[in-house]
Coordinates of C-alpha atoms and ligand atoms in Angstrom, one line a residue:
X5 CA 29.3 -53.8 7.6
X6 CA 25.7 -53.5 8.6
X7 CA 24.5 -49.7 8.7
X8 CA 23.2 -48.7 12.3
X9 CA 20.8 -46.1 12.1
X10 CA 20.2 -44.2 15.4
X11 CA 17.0 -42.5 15.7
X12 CA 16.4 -39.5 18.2
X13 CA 12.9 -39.9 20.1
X14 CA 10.8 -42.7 20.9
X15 CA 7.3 -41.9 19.3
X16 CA 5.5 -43.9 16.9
X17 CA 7.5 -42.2 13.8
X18 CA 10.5 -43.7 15.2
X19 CA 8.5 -47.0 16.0
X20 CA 7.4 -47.8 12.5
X21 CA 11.2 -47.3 10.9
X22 CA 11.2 -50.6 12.4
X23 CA 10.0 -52.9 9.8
X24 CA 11.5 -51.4 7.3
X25 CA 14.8 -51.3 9.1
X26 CA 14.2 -55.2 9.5
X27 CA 13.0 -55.9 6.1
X28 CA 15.8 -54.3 4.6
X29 CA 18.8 -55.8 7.0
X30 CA 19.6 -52.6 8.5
X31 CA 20.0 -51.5 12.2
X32 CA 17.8 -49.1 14.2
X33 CA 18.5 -48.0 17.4
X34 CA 16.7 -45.3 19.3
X35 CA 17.2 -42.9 22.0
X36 CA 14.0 -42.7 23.7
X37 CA 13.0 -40.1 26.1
X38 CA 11.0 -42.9 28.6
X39 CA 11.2 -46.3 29.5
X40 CA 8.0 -48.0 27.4
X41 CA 7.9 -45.7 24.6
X42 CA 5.8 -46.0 21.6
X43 CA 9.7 -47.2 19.9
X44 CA 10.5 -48.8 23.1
X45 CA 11.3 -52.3 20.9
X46 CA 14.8 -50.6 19.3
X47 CA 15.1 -48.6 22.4
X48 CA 18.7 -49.3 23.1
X49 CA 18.5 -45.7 25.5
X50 CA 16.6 -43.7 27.3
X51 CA 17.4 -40.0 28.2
X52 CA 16.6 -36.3 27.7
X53 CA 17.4 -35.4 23.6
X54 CA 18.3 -31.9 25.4
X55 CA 21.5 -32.9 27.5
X56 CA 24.4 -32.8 25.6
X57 CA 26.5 -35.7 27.0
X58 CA 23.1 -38.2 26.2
X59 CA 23.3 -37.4 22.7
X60 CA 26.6 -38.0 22.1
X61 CA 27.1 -40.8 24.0
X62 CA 24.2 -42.5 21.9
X63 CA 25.6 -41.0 19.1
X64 CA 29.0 -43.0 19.2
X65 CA 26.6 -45.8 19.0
X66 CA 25.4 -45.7 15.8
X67 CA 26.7 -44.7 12.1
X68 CA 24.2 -42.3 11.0
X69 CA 21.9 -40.2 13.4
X70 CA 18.1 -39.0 12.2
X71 CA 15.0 -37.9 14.1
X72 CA 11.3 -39.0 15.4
X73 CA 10.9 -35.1 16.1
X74 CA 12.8 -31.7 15.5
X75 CA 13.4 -30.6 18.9
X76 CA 17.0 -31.5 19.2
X77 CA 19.1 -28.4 20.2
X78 CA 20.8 -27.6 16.9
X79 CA 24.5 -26.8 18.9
X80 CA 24.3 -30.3 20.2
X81 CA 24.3 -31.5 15.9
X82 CA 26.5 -29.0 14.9
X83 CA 29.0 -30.0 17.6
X84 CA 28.0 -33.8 16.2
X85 CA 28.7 -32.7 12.7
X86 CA 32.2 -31.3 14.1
X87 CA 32.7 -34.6 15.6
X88 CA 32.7 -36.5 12.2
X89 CA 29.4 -37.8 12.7
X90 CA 26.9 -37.9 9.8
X91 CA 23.2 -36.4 11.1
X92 CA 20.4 -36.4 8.5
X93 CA 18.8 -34.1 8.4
X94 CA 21.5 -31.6 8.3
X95 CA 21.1 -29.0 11.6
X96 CA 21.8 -26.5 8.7
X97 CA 18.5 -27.6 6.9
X98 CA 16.9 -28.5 10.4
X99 CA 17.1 -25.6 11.3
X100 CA 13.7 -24.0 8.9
X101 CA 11.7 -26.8 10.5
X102 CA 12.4 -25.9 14.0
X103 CA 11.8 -22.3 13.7
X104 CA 8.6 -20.4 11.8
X105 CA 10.1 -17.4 11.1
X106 CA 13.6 -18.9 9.7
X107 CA 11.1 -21.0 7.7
X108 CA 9.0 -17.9 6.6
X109 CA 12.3 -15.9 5.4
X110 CA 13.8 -19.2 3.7
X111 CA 10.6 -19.4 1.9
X112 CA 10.5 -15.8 0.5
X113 CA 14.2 -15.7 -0.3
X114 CA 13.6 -19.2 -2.0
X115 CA 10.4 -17.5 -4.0
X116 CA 8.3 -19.9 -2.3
X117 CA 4.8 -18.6 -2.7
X118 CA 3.5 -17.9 1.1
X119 CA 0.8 -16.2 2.8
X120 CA 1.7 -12.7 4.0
X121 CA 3.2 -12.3 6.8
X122 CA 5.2 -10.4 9.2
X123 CA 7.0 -11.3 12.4
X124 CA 7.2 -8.8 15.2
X125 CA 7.6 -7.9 19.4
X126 CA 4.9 -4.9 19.0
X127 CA 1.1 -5.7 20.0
X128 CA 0.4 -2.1 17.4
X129 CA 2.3 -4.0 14.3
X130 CA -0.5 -7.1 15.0
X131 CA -3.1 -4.5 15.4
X132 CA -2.3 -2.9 12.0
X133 CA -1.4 -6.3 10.1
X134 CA -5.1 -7.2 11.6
X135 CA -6.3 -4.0 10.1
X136 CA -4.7 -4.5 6.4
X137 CA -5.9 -7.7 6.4
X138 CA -9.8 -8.0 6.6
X139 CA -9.8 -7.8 10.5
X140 CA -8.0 -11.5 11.6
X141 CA -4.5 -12.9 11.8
X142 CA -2.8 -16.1 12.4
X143 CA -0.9 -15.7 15.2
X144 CA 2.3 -18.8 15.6
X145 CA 5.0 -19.1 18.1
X146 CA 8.4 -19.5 16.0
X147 CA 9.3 -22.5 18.2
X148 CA 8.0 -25.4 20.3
X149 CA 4.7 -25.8 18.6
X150 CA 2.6 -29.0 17.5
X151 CA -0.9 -30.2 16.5
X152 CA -2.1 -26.5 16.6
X153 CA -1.0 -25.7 20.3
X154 CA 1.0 -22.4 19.4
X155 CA -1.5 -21.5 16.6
X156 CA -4.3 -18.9 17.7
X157 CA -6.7 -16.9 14.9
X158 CA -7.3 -13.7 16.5
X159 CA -9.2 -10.6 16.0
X160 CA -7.8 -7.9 18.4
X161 CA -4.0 -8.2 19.4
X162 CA -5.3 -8.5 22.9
X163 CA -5.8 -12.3 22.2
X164 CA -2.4 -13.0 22.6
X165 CA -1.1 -10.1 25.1
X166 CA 0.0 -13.7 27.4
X167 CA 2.1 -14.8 24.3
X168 CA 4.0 -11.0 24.2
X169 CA 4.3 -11.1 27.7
X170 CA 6.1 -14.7 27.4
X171 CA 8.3 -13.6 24.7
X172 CA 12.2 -13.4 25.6
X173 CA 14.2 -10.4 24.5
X174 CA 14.8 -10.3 20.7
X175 CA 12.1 -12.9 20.4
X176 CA 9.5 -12.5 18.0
X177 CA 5.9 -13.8 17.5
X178 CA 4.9 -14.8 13.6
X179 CA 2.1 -13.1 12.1
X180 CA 0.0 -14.2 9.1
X181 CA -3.2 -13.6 6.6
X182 CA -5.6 -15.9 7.5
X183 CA -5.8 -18.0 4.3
X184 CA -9.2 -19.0 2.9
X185 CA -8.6 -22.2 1.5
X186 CA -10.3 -25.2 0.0
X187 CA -8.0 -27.8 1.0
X188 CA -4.9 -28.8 2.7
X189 CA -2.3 -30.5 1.1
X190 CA 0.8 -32.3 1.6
X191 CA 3.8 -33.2 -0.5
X192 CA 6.4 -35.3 0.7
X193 CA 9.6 -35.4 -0.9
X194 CA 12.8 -37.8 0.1
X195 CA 16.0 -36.4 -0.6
X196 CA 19.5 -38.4 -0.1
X197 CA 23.0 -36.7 0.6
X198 CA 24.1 -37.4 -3.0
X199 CA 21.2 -35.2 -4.3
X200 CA 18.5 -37.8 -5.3
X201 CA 15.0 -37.0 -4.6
X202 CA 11.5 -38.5 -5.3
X203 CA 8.3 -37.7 -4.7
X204 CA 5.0 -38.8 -3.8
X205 CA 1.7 -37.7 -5.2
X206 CA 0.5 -35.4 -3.1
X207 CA -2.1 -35.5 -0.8
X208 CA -4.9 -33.9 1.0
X209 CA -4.9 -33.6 4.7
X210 CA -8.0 -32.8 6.7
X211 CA -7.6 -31.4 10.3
X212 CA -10.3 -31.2 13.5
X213 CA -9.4 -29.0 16.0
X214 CA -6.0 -27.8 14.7
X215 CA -4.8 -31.8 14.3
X216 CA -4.6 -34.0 11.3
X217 CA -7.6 -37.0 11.0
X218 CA -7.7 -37.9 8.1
X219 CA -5.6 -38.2 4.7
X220 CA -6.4 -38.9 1.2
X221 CA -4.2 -39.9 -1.5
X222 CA -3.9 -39.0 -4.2
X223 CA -5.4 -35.2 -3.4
X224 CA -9.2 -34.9 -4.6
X225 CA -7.4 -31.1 -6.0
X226 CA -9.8 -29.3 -8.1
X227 CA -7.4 -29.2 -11.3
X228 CA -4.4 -30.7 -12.7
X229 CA -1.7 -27.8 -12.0
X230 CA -2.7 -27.5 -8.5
X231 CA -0.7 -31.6 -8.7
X232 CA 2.9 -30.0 -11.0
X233 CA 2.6 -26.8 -9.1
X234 CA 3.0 -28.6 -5.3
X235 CA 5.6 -31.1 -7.1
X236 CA 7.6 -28.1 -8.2
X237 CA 7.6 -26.3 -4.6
X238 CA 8.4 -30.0 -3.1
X239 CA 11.4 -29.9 -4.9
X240 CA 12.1 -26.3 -4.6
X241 CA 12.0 -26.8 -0.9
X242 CA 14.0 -29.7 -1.0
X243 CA 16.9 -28.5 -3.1
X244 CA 16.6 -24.8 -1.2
X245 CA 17.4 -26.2 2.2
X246 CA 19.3 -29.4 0.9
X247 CA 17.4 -31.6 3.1
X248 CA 18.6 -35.2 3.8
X249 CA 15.2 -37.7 4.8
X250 CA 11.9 -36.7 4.0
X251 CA 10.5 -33.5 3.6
X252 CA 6.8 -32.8 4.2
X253 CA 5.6 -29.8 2.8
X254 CA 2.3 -28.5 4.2
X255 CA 0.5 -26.6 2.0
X256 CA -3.3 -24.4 1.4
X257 CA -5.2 -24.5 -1.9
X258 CA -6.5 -21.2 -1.9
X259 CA -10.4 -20.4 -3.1
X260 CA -9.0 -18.4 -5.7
X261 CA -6.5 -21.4 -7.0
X262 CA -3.4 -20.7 -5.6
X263 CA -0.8 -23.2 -3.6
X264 CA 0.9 -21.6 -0.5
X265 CA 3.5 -23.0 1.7
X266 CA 2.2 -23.3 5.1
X267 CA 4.7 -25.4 7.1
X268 CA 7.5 -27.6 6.3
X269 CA 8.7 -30.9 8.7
X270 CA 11.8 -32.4 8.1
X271 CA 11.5 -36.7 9.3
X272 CA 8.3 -38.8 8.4
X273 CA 5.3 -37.1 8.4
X274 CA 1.3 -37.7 9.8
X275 CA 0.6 -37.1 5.6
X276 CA 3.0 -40.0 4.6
X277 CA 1.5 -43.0 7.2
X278 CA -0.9 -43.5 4.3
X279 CA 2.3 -44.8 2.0
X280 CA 2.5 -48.0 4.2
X281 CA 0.0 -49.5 2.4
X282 CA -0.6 -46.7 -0.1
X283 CA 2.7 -46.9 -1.7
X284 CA 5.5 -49.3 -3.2
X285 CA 7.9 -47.5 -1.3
X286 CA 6.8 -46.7 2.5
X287 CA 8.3 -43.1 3.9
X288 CA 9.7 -45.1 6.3
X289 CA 11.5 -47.0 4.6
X290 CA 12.3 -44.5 2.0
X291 CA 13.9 -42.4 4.9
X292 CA 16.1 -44.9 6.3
X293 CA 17.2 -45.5 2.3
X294 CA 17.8 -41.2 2.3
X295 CA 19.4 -40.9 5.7
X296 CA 22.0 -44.3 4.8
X297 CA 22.6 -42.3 1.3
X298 CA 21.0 -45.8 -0.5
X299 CA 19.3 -45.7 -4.1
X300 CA 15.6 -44.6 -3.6
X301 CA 12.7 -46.5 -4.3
X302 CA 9.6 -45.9 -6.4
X303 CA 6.6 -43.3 -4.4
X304 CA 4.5 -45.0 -7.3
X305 CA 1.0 -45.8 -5.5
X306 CA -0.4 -49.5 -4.8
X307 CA -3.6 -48.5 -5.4
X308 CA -5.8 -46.2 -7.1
X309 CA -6.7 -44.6 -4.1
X310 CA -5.7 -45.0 -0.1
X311 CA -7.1 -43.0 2.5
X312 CA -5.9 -42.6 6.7
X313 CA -7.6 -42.0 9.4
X314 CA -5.6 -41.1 13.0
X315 CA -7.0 -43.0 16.1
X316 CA -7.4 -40.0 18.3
X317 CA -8.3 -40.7 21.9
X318 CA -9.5 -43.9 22.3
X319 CA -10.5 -46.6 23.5
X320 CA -11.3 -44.7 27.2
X321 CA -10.8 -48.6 28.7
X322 CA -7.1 -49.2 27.3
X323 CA -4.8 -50.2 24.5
X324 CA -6.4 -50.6 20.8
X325 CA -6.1 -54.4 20.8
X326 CA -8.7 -55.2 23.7
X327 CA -11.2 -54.3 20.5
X328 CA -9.2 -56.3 18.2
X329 CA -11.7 -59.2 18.3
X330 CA -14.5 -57.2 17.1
X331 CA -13.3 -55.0 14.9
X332 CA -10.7 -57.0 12.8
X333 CA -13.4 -59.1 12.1
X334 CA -15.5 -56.4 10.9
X335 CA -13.0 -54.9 8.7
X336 CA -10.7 -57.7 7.1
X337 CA -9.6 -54.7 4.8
X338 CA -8.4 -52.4 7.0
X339 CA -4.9 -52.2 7.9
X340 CA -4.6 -51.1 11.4
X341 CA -1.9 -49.6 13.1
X342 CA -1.3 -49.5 17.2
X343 CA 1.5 -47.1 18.3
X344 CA 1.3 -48.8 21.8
X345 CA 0.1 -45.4 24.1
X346 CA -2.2 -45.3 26.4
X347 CA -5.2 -43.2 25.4
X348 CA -5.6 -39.7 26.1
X349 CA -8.1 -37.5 25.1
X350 CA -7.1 -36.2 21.7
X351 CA -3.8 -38.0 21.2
X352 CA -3.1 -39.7 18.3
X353 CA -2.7 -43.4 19.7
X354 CA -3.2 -45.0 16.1
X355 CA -4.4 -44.9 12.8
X356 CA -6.3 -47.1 10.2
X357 CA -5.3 -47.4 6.7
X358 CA -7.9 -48.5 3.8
X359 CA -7.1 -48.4 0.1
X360 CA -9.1 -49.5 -3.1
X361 CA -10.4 -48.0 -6.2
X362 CA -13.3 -45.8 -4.9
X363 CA -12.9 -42.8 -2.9
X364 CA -16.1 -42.9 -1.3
X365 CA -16.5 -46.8 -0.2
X366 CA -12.5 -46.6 0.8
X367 CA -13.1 -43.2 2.7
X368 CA -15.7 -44.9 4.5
X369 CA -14.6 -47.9 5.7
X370 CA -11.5 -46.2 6.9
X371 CA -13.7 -44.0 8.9
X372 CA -16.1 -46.4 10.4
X373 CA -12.8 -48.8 11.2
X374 CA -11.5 -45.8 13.2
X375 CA -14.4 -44.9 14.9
X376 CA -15.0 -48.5 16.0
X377 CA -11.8 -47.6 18.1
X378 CA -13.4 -45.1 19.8
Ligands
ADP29 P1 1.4 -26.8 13.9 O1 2.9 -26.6 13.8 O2 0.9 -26.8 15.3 O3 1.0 -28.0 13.1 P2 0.5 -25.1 11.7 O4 1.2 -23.9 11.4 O5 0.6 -26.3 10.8 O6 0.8 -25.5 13.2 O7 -1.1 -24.8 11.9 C1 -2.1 -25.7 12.3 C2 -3.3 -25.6 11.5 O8 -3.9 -24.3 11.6 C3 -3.1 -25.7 10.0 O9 -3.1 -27.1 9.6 C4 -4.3 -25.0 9.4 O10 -5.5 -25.7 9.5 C5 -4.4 -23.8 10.4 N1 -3.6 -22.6 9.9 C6 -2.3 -22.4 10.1 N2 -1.9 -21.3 9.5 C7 -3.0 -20.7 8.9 C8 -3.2 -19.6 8.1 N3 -2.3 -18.7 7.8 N4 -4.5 -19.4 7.6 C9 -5.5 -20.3 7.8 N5 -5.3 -21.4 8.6 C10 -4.1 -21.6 9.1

């Protein structure tokens, strides 16, 4: 019997597990929250992830449920789980990615290494973890953030009086040194119920304004054990909170060498849309494989180098095709990627994909393929 795989959220991660879900004989269906959504071709629903009834009644549908985003309530997959249903990842594992500060104390107790931190209600605890920390702090809401919204760097507490204000009883803001790094990185890891991982070679992810552009793989890192030592916390991670799909672990290379766990997401990833083309196995398809508990395939890369670059914004006079004509002809090399949303300032409507044996002619053409988008 064919494997239906039911994804919650209609966004452009759910929208490109559809080729692989094709090209391996395997059925995606997806619970979208709006009529034409970026996945609106397997939309087979459409309703709010939030409501209880909605999820279960799509989750009768389908033999395995996984996600496009983390913002499912986790009672609603628990009460799934206690319903016999297999969800992937695991609301026990989900669970680190959908709260900072649960991430931040999984982390430490996991010997993760981390940035300091603390997590606190009191505007004087900020003001003296500003003070022991060469006058700034990172300042993150535990839940609900994205693309940097929820992420201030502040001097004075005073910054982010509106966020104390906000806070619910026995909620808690997170607090953190302000690392001073050379680079971003990613590694993604796939994990399947039955324990098998793999993992890519990690990358480096460049951000403007708080949102990831561009990506490079493999990582440009300065030296060798920078590589094993984000391998071995990808792993780690991935055995710590026994996640099922693919794990993204964000992480800083420090100016003084070290690798620190910044964030973890627990589905596809922006750092993995590079594998498409950039790897024998896609993370697409390679979480489909993890979530149906199906043999892995090979992160090895196609190439000695691939870099991404998002679409962000553009084009101001509609979809990306109407520049199709003009700019597929001027990059045959490219492979370009629509996620079907109409452009908005600063939202990530697609992303172009280059790879080849020289970082700097590769890097380029992505670049200037994007930016003819624009
Ligand atoms: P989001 O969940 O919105 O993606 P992140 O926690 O990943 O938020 O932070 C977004 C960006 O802010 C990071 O990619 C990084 O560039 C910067 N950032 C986050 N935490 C720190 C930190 N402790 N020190 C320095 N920069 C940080």
């Amino acid at each position: 019997m064919t494997v239906t795989i039911g994804v919650i959220g209609g966004g452009q991660l759910a929208r490109m597990m559809i080729p692989p879900a094709i090209h391996l004989g395997l059925n995606i269906s997806v619970l979208a929250e709006v009529e034409g959504s970026s996945a609106a071709r397997a939309a087979d629903a459409v309703g709010d992830y939030r409501d209880p009834e909605t999820v279960y009644a799509f989750a009768e549908t389908v033999d395995v449920v996984t996600f496009d985003h983390e913002h499912v309530p986790n009672e609603i997959l628990l009460e799934l789980e206690r319903r016999g249903k297999q969800v992937h990842p695991r609301p026990g594992a989900l669970q680190y990615a959908q709260d900072k500060i649960l991430m931040r104390e999984k982390l430490a107790a996991l010997g993760v290494p981390i940035p300091a931190w603390i997590a606190t209600s009191n505007p004087d605890e900020l003001s003296s973890f500003i003070a022991e920390h060469g006058g700034s702090a990172v300042v993150k809401t535990a839940r609900g953030g994205y693309d940097g919204k929820g992420v201030r760097v502040v001097d004075t507490a005073a910054e982010v009086n509106d966020w104390f204000d906000g806070l619910a009883e026995g909620e808690r803001l997170l607090v953190e040194e302000k690392v001073n790094f050379v680079r971003e990185l990613s590694q993604l890891v796939a994990r399947r119920p039955s324990g098998e991982m793999r993992s890519w070679p990690v990358v480096e992810t460049v951000q403007k304004d708080g949102v990831c552009a561009e990506v490079i793989a493999p990582a440009p890192v300065a030296n060798a054990t920078t590589l094993a030592t984000a391998a071995q916390i990808g792993h780690t991670v991935a055995e710590g909170v026994s996640v099922t799909g693919v794990l993204a672990v964000e992480m800083f290379e420090t100016t003084d060498g070290r690798v620190l766990v910044n964030e973890l997401a627990m589905r596809p990833h922006n750092s993995g849309h590079v594998t498409i083309e950039g790897s024998v196995t896609s993370q697409f398809e390679q979480h489909l494989r993890a979530v149906a508990d199906l043999p892995l395939g090979s992160p090895a890369m196609t190439a000695p180098v691939a870099v991404m670059v998002n679409v962000l914004g553009g084009p101001p006079e509609g979809t990306m095709s109407l520049r199709y004509p003009e700019v597929l002809s001027q990059y045959p090399n490219a492979k370009v990627h629509s996620y079907d949303k109409t452009p908005r300032p600063g939202r990530k409507v697609g992303h172009v994909t280059v790879t080849g044996d020289s970082l700097p002619e590769v890097r380029g053409e992505a670049n200037a393929c994007a930016a003819a988008f624009l």
